[in-house]
Coordinates of C-alpha atoms and ligand atoms in Angstrom, one line a residue:
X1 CA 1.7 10.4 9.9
X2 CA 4.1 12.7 10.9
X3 CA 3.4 16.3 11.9
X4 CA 6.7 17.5 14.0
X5 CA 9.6 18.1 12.0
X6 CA 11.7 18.2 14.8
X7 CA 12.6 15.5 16.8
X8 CA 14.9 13.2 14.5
X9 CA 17.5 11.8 16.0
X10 CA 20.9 10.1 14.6
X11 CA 20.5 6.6 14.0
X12 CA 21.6 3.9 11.9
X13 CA 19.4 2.3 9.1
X14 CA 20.3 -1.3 8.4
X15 CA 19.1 -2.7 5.2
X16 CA 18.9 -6.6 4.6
X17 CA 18.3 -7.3 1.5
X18 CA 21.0 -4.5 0.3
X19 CA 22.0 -5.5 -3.2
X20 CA 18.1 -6.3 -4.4
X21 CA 15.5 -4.7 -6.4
X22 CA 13.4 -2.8 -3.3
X23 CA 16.3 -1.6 -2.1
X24 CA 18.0 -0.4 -5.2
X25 CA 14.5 0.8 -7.0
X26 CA 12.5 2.5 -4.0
X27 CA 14.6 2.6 -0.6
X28 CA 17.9 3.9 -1.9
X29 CA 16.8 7.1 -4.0
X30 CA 13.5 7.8 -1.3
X31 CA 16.3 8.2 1.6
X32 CA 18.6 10.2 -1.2
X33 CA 15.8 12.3 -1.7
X34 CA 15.3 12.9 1.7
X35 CA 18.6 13.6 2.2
X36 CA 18.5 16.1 -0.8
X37 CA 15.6 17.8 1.5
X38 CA 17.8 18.1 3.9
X39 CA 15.2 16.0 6.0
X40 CA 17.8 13.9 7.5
X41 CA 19.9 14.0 10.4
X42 CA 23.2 14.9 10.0
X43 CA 25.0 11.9 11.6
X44 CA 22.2 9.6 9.9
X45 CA 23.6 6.4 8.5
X46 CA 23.0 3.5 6.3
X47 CA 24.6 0.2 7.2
X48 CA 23.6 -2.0 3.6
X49 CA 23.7 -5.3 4.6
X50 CA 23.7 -8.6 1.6
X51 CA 25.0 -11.5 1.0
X52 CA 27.9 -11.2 -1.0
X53 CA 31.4 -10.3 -0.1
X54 CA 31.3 -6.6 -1.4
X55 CA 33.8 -3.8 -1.6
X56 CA 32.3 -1.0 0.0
X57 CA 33.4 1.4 -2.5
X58 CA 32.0 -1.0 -5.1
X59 CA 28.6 -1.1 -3.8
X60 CA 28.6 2.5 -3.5
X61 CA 29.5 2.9 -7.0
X62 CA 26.6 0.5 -8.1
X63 CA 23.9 2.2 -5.7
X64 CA 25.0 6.0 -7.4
X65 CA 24.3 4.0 -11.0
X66 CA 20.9 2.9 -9.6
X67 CA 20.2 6.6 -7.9
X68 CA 21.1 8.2 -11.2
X69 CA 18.5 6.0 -12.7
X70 CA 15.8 7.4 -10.7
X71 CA 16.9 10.7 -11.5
X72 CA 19.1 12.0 -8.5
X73 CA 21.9 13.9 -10.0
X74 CA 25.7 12.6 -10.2
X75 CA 26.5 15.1 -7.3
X76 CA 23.6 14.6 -5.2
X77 CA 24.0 10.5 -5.8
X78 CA 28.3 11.1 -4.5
X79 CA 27.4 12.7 -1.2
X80 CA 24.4 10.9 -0.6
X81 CA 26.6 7.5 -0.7
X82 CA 29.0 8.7 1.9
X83 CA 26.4 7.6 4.4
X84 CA 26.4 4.0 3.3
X85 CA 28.7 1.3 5.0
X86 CA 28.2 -2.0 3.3
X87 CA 29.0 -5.9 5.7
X88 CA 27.8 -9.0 4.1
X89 CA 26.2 -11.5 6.1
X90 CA 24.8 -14.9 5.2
X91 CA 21.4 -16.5 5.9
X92 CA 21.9 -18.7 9.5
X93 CA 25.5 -17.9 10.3
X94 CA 25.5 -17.2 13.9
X95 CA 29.3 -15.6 13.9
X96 CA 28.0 -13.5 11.2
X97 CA 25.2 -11.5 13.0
X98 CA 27.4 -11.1 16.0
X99 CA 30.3 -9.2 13.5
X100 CA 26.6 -7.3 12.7
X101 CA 26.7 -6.3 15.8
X102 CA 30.1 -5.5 16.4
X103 CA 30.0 -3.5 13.7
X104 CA 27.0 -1.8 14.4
X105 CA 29.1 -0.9 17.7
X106 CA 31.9 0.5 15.5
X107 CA 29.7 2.7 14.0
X108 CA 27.7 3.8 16.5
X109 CA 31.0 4.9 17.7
X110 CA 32.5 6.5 15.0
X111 CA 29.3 8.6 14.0
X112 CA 28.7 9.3 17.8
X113 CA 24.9 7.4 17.2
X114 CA 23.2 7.1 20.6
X115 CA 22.4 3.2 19.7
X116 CA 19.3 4.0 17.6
X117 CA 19.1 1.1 14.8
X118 CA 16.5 0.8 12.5
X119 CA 16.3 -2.8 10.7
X120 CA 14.7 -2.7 7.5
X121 CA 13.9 -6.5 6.4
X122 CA 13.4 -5.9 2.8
X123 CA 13.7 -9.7 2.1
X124 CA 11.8 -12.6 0.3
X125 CA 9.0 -14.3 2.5
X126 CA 12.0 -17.1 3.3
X127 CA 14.3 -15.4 4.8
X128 CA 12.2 -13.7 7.5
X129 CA 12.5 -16.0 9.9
X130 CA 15.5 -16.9 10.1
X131 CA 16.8 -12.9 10.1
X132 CA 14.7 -12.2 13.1
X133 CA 16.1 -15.0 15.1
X134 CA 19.7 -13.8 13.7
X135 CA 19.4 -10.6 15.4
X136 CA 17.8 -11.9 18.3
X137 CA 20.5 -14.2 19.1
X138 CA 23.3 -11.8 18.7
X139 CA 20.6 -9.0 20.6
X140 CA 19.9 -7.1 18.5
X141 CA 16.7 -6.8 19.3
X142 CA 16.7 -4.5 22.2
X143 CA 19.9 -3.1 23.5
X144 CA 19.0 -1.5 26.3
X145 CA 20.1 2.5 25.0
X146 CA 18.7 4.0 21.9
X147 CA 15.9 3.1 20.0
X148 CA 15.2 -0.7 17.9
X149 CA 12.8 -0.1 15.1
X150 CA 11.8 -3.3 13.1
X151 CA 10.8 -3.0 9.4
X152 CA 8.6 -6.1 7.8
X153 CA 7.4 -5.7 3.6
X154 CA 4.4 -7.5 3.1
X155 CA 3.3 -10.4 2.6
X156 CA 2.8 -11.0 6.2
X157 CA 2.6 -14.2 6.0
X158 CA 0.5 -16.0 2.9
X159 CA -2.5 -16.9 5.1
X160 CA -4.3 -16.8 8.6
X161 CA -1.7 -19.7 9.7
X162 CA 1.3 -19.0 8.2
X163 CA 0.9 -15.0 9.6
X164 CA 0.5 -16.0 12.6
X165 CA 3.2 -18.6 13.3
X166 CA 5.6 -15.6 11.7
X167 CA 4.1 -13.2 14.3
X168 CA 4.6 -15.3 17.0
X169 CA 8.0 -15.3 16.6
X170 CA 8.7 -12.0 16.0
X171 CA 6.8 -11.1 19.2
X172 CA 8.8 -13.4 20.9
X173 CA 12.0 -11.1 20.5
X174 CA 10.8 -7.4 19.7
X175 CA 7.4 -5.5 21.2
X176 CA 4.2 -4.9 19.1
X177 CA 5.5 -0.9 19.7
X178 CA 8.7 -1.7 17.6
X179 CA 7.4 -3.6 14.8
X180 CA 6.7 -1.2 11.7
X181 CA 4.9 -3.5 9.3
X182 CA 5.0 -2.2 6.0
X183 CA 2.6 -1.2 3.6
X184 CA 3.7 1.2 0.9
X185 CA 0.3 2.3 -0.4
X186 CA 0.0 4.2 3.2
X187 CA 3.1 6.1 2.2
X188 CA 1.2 7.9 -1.1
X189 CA -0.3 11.3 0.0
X190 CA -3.7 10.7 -1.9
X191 CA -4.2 7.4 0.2
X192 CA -3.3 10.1 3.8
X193 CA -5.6 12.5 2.0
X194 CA -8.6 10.3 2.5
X195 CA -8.7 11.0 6.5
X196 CA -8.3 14.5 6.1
X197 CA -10.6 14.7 3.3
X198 CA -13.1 12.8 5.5
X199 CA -12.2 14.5 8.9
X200 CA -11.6 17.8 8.2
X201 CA -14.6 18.4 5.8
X202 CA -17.8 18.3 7.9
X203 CA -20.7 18.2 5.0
X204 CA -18.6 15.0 3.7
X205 CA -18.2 13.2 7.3
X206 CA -22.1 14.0 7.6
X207 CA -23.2 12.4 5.3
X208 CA -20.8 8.9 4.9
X209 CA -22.6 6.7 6.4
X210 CA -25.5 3.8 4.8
X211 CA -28.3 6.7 4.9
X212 CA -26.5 8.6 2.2
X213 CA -24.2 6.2 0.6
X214 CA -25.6 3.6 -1.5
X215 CA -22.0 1.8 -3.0
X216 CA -18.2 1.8 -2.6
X217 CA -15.8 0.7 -5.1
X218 CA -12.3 0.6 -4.9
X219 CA -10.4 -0.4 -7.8
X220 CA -6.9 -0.7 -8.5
X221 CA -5.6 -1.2 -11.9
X222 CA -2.6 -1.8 -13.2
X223 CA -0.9 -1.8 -17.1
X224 CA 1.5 -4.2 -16.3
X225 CA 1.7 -7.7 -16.0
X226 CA 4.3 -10.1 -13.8
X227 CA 7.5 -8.7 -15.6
X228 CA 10.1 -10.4 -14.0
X229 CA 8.7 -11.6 -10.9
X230 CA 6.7 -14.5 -12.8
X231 CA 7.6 -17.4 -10.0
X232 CA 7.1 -15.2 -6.8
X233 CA 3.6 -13.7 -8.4
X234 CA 2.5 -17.4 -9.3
X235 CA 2.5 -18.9 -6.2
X236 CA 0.7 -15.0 -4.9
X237 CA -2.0 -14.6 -7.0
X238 CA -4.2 -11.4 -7.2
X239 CA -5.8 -11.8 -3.6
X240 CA -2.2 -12.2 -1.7
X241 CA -0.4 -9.5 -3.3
X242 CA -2.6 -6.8 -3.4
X243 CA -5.8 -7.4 -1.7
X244 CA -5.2 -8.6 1.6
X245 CA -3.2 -5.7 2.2
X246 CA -3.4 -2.8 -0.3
X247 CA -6.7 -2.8 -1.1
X248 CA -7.9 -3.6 2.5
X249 CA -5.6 -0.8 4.1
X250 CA -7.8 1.4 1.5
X251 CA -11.3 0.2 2.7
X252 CA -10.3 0.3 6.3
X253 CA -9.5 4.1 5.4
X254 CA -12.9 4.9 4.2
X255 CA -15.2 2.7 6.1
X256 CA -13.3 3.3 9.4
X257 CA -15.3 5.7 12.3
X258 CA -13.7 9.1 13.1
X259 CA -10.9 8.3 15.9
X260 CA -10.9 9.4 19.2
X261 CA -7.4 11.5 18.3
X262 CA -4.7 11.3 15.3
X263 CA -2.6 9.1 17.1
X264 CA -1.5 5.9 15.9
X265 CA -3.4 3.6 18.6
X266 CA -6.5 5.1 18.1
X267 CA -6.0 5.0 14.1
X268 CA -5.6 1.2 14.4
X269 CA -8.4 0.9 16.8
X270 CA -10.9 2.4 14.3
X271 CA -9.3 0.5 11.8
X272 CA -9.7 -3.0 13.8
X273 CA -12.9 -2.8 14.5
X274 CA -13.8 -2.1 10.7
X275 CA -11.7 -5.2 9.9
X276 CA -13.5 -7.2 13.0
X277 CA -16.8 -6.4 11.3
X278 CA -16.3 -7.3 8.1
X279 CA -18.0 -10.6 6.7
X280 CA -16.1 -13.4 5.6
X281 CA -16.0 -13.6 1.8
X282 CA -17.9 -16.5 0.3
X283 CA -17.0 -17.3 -2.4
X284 CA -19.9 -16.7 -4.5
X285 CA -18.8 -13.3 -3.5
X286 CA -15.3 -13.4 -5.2
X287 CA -14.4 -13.5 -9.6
X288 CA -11.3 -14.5 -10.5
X289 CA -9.4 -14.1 -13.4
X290 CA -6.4 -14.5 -15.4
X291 CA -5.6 -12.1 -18.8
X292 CA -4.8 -14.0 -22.2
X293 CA -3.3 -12.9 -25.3
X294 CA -4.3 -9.5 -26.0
X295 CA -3.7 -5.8 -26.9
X296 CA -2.1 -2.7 -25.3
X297 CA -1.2 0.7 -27.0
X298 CA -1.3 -1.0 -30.2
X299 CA 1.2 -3.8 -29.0
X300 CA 0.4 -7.8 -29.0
X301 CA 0.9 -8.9 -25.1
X302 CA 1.1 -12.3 -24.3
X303 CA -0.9 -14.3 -22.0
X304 CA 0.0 -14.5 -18.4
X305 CA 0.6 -18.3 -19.2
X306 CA 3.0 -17.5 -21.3
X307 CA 5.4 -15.2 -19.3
X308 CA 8.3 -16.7 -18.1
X309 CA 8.2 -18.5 -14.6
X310 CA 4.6 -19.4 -15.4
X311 CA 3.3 -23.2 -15.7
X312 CA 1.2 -24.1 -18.8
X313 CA -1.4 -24.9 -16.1
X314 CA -1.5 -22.3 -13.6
X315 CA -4.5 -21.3 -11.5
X316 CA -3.4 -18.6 -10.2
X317 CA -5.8 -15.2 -10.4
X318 CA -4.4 -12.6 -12.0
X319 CA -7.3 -10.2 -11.0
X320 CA -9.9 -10.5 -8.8
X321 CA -13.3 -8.8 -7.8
X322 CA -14.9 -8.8 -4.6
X323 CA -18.2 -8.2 -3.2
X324 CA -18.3 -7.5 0.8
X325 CA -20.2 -6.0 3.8
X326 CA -19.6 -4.6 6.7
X327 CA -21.9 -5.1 9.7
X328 CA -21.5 -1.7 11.4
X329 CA -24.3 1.0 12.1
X330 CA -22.3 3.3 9.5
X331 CA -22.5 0.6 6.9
X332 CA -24.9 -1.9 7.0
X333 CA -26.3 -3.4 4.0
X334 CA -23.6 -1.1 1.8
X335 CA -21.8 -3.3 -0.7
X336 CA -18.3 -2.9 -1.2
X337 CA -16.5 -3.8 -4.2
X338 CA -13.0 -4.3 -4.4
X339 CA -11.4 -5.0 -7.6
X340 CA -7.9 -5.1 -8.7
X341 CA -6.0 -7.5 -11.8
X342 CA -2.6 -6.8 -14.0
X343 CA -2.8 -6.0 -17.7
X344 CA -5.7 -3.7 -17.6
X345 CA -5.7 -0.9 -20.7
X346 CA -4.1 1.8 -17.7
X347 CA -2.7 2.5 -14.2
X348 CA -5.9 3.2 -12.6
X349 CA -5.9 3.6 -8.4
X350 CA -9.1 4.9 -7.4
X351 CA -12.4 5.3 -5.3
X352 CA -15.9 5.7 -6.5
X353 CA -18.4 6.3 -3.6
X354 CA -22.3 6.2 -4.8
X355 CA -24.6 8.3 -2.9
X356 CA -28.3 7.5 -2.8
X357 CA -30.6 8.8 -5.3
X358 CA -33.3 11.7 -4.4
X359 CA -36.1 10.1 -2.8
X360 CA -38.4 11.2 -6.1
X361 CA -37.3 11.6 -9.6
X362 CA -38.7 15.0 -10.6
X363 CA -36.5 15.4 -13.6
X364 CA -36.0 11.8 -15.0
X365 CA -37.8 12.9 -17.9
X366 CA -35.2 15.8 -18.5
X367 CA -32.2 14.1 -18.3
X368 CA -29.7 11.9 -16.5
X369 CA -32.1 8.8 -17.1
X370 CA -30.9 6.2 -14.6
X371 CA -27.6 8.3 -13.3
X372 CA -29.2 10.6 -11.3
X373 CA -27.1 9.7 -8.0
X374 CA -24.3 12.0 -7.3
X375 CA -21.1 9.5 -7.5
X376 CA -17.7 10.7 -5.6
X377 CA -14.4 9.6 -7.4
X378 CA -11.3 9.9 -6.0
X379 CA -8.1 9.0 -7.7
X380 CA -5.0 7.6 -5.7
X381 CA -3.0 7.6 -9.0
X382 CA -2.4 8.7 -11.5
X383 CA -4.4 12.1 -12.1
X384 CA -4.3 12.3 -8.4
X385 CA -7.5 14.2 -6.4
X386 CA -11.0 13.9 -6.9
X387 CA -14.1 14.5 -9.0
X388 CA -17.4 15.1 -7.6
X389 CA -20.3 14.3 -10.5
X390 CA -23.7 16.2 -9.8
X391 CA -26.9 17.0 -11.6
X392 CA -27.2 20.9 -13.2
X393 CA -29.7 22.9 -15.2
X394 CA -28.1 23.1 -18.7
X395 CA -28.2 26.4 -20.2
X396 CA -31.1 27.1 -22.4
X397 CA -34.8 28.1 -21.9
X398 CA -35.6 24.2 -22.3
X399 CA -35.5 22.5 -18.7
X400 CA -32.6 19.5 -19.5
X401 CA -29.9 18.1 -16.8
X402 CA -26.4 17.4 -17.1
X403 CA -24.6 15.0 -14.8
X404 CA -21.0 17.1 -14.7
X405 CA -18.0 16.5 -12.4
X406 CA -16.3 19.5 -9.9
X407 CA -12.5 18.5 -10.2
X408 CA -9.3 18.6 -8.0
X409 CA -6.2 17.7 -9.4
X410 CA -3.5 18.0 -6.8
X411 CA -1.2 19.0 -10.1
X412 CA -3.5 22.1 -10.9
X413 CA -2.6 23.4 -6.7
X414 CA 0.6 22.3 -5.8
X415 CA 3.9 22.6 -7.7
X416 CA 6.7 20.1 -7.0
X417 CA 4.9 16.8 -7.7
X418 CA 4.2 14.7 -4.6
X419 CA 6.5 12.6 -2.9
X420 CA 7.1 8.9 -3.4
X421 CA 5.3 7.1 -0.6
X422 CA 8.9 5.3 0.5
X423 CA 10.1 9.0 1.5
X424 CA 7.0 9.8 4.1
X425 CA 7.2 6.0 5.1
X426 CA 10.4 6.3 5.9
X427 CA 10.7 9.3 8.0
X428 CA 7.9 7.9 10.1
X429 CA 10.4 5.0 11.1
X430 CA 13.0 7.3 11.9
X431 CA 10.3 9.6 14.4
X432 CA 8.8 6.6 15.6
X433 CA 5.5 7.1 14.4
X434 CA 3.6 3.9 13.7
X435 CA 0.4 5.5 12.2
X436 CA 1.1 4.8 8.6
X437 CA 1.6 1.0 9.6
X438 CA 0.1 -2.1 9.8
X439 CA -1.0 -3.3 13.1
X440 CA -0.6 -7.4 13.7
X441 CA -4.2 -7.5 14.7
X442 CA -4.8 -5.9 11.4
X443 CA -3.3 -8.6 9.6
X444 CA -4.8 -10.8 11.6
X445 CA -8.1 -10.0 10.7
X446 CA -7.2 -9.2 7.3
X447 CA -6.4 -12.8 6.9
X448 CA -9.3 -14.4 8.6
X449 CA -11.9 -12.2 6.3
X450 CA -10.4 -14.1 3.1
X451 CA -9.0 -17.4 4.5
X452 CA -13.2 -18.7 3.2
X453 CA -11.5 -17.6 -0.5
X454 CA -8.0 -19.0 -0.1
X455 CA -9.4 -22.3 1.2
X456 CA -11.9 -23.1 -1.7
X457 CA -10.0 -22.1 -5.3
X458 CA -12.6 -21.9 -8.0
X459 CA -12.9 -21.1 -11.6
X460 CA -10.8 -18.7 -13.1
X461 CA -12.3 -16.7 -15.9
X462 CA -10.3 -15.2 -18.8
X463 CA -9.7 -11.9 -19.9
X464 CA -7.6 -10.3 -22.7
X465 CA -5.0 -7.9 -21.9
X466 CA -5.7 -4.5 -22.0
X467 CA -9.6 -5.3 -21.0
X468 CA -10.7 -4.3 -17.2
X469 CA -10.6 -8.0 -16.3
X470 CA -13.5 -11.1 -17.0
X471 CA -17.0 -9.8 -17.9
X472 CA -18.1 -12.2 -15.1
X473 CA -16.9 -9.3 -12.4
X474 CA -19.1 -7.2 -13.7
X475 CA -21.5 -7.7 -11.5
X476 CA -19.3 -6.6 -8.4
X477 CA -18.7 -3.0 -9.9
X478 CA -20.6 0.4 -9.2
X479 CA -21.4 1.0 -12.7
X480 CA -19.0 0.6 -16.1
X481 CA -19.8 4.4 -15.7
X482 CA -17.6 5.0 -12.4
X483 CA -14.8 2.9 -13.4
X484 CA -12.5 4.5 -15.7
X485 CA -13.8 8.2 -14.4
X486 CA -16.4 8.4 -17.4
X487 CA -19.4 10.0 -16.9
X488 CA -18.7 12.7 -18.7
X489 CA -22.4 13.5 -19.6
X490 CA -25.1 11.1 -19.3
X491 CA -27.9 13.1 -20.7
Ligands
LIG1 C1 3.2 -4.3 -4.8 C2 2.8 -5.6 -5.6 O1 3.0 -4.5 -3.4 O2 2.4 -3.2 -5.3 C3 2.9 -5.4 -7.1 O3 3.6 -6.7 -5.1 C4 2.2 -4.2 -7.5 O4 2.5 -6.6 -7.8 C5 2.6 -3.0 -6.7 O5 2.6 -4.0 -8.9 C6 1.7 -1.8 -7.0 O6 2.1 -0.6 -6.4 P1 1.8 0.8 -7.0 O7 2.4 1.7 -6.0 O8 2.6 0.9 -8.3 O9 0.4 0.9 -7.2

């Protein structure tokens, strides 16, 4: 997380994966923003790297269509493109990483770069390998001057086995301190505001622990469905795309112990041990779903069998809820339930933390009837801050209680809107600052906590679109109450 604003050096960004849809929707306009900010260097380059025999002026024409899409204007998008230099390169060609490196000499040159190269691998699954080794065997990998950052999306692998074999070759050319695995919901300010809202408020760090917390739910929603990523989301399912990473990052957020300093080691230390204490998931512990036919806004949606890409017969969950524990002094015996699925009525990215009731119910009889516990809710997105719902008095000479919420909304406080999570994400590369990033033994463990789930598929239960997934799941939920931010009054 970066704090010093100052030490950015020149360097040269190389994007694989150049000419596809994470580079064109997120990477492209968060560094032209960034650039708009004036937040980067002056000699800072891109080097775009694909695989097909390109123009250089062409590309740059089709990247200032797709920044003017995402709303950076004509003149910002026709400067910002000056710092792109475009070389194709195809998968396995030896003689082609080596002209990658010749030409990274070129540049280095020209832009008087002191060797700093930043690789961002924003590739499918497939092509990871065989990248790495690439830029190994041209060496690429460490050259012995400036800086060699390495930049890996998720998935990380697709279970305990397959993470570990990709690991163990990337270790076997670049150092645990120059790996940046990414995960993009560490990027988004709400999800950075949970340690400071933690750390820096004492009353709240008192009391989170299993003698005042009673639940934790964190749910991420989502309106739409596979669009056009049908075959890669089949053979990914619910658990691979957006558990085992997002969702877990999240938890390891809130459950983890206060670190020793805010330094990336001791982040992913506290964060470890969190992961190491986690049970394994049985799977009487886990619902799965997939959504049908249904309704959104009014408008039929079809069934996730019935997007393109999908077999008739697919198994694969389209949401899943899941119920787990920690074994930790802070947490013992406190369930956590993590729930997540496509089609669901809205975009919904948020954390509901029960507190235990009062030991005696003096005012049942008044009010509040069986949702007397204060319940913390905070919202990644959209909405973005937190609501805090508590028992009051109501007016009146009558003695009757009101469950209400105290609100933050980050839009009633700040002006400007908050940055997309790619822009803090990727400054932290450039610094050198790994806190915001995935540490292998978090994968690791990540992987070993659901491998019990992977290994033994089970039913899949239905649910329309535009419901909040199979009425099996709700069992592993907080309360219908503290989804969806209800709770308005419960008297
Ligand atoms: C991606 C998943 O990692 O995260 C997608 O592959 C999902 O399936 C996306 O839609 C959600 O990200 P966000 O930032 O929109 O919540």
């Amino acid at each position: 997380m970066r704090t010093d604003k100052n030490n950015m050096e020149p360097s040269l960004f190389v994007i694989f994966g150049a000419t596809g849809d994470l580079s064109r929707r997120k990477l492209l306009p968060a560094l032209a923003r960034l650039d708009e900010s004036s937040q980067l260097h002056e000699r800072f380059n891109i080097l775009a790297v694909g695989r097909y025999c390109l123009d250089e002026n062409d590309f740059r024409a089709t990247v200032r269509d797709a920044l003017q899409a995402a709303g950076i204007s004509a003149e910002r998008s026709l400067s910002f493109v000056a710092r792109i230099h475009y070389q194709p390169i195809f998968e396995g060609n030896d003689g082609d990483y080596q002209e990658l490196a010749q030409r990274l000499t070129e540049l280095d040159k020209l832009f008087d770069i002191p060797h700093n190269h930043a690789f961002y691998l924003a590739l499918p699954p497939q092509a990871l390998s065989s990248t790495v080794a690439g830029l190994a065997a041209a060496k690429l990998n460490r050259n012995g001057q400036g800086w060699t950052r390495l930049v890996v999306e998720k998935p990380f692998g697709r279970d305990f086995i397959s993470a570990r074999a990709l690991n163990k070759l990337i270790h076997e050319h670049f150092d645990e301190s120059q790996i940046y695995r990414i995960d993009h919901y560490l990027g988004k300010t709400t999800v950075q505001n949970l340690l400071v809202f933690r750390l820096a408020n004492a009353f709240i760090e008192s009391s989170w622990n299993r003698d005042r917390i009673d639940a934790v739910q964190i749910t991420v929603g989502e309106e739409i469905g596979v669009d056009r990523r049908g075959e890669y989301y089949n053979s990914t399912g619910a658990l691979r795309d957006m558990v085992q990473n997002h969702l877990t990052q999240l938890l390891t957020l809130v459950a983890m112990d206060t670190p020793a300093s805010f330094s990336a080691d001791a982040i992913h230390n506290e964060k470890i041990k969190v992961l190491n204490s986690i049970r394994p998931i049985t799977t009487a512990n886990a619902i799965l779903g997939q959504y049908t036919a249904g309704k959104m806004r009014g408008k039929a949606i079809k069934g996730y069998l019935q997007e393109s890409g999908i077999p008739a017969d697919s198994q694969t969950e389209t949401f899943i809820a899941l119920k787990l524990y920690i074994d930790s002094w802070r947490w013992q015996g406190v369930p956590f339930y993590l729930r997540t699925g496509k089609r669901m009525p809205h975009k919904l990215s948020q954390i509901a933390v029960r507190f235990r009731e009062a030991p005696i119910k003096f005012f049942e009889q008044y009010g509040c009837a069986g949702a007397t516990s204060n319940v913390l809710i905070i919202n990644l997105q959209p909405d973005e801050g937190f609501s805090f719902f508590f028992s009051i008095k109501r007016p009146g000479t009558t003695l009757g209680l009101e469950r209400i919420p105290l609100r933050f909304q980050y839009a009633d406080h700040f002006n400007g809107g908050i940055p997309d999570s790619y822009q803090a994400l990727l400054l932290d590369i450039l610094i050198g600052d790994q806190s915001l990033f995935v540490h292998w033994k978090e994968v690791e463990e990540s992987w070993r906590i659901y491998t019990p789930v992977i290994d033994h598929p089970q039913k899949v239960n239905l649910y329309p679109a535009g419901t909040w997934g199979p009425m099996e799941a709700n069992v592993f939920s907080i309360s219908e109450c503290a989804l969806e931010m209800g709770c308005k009054t419960c008297a």
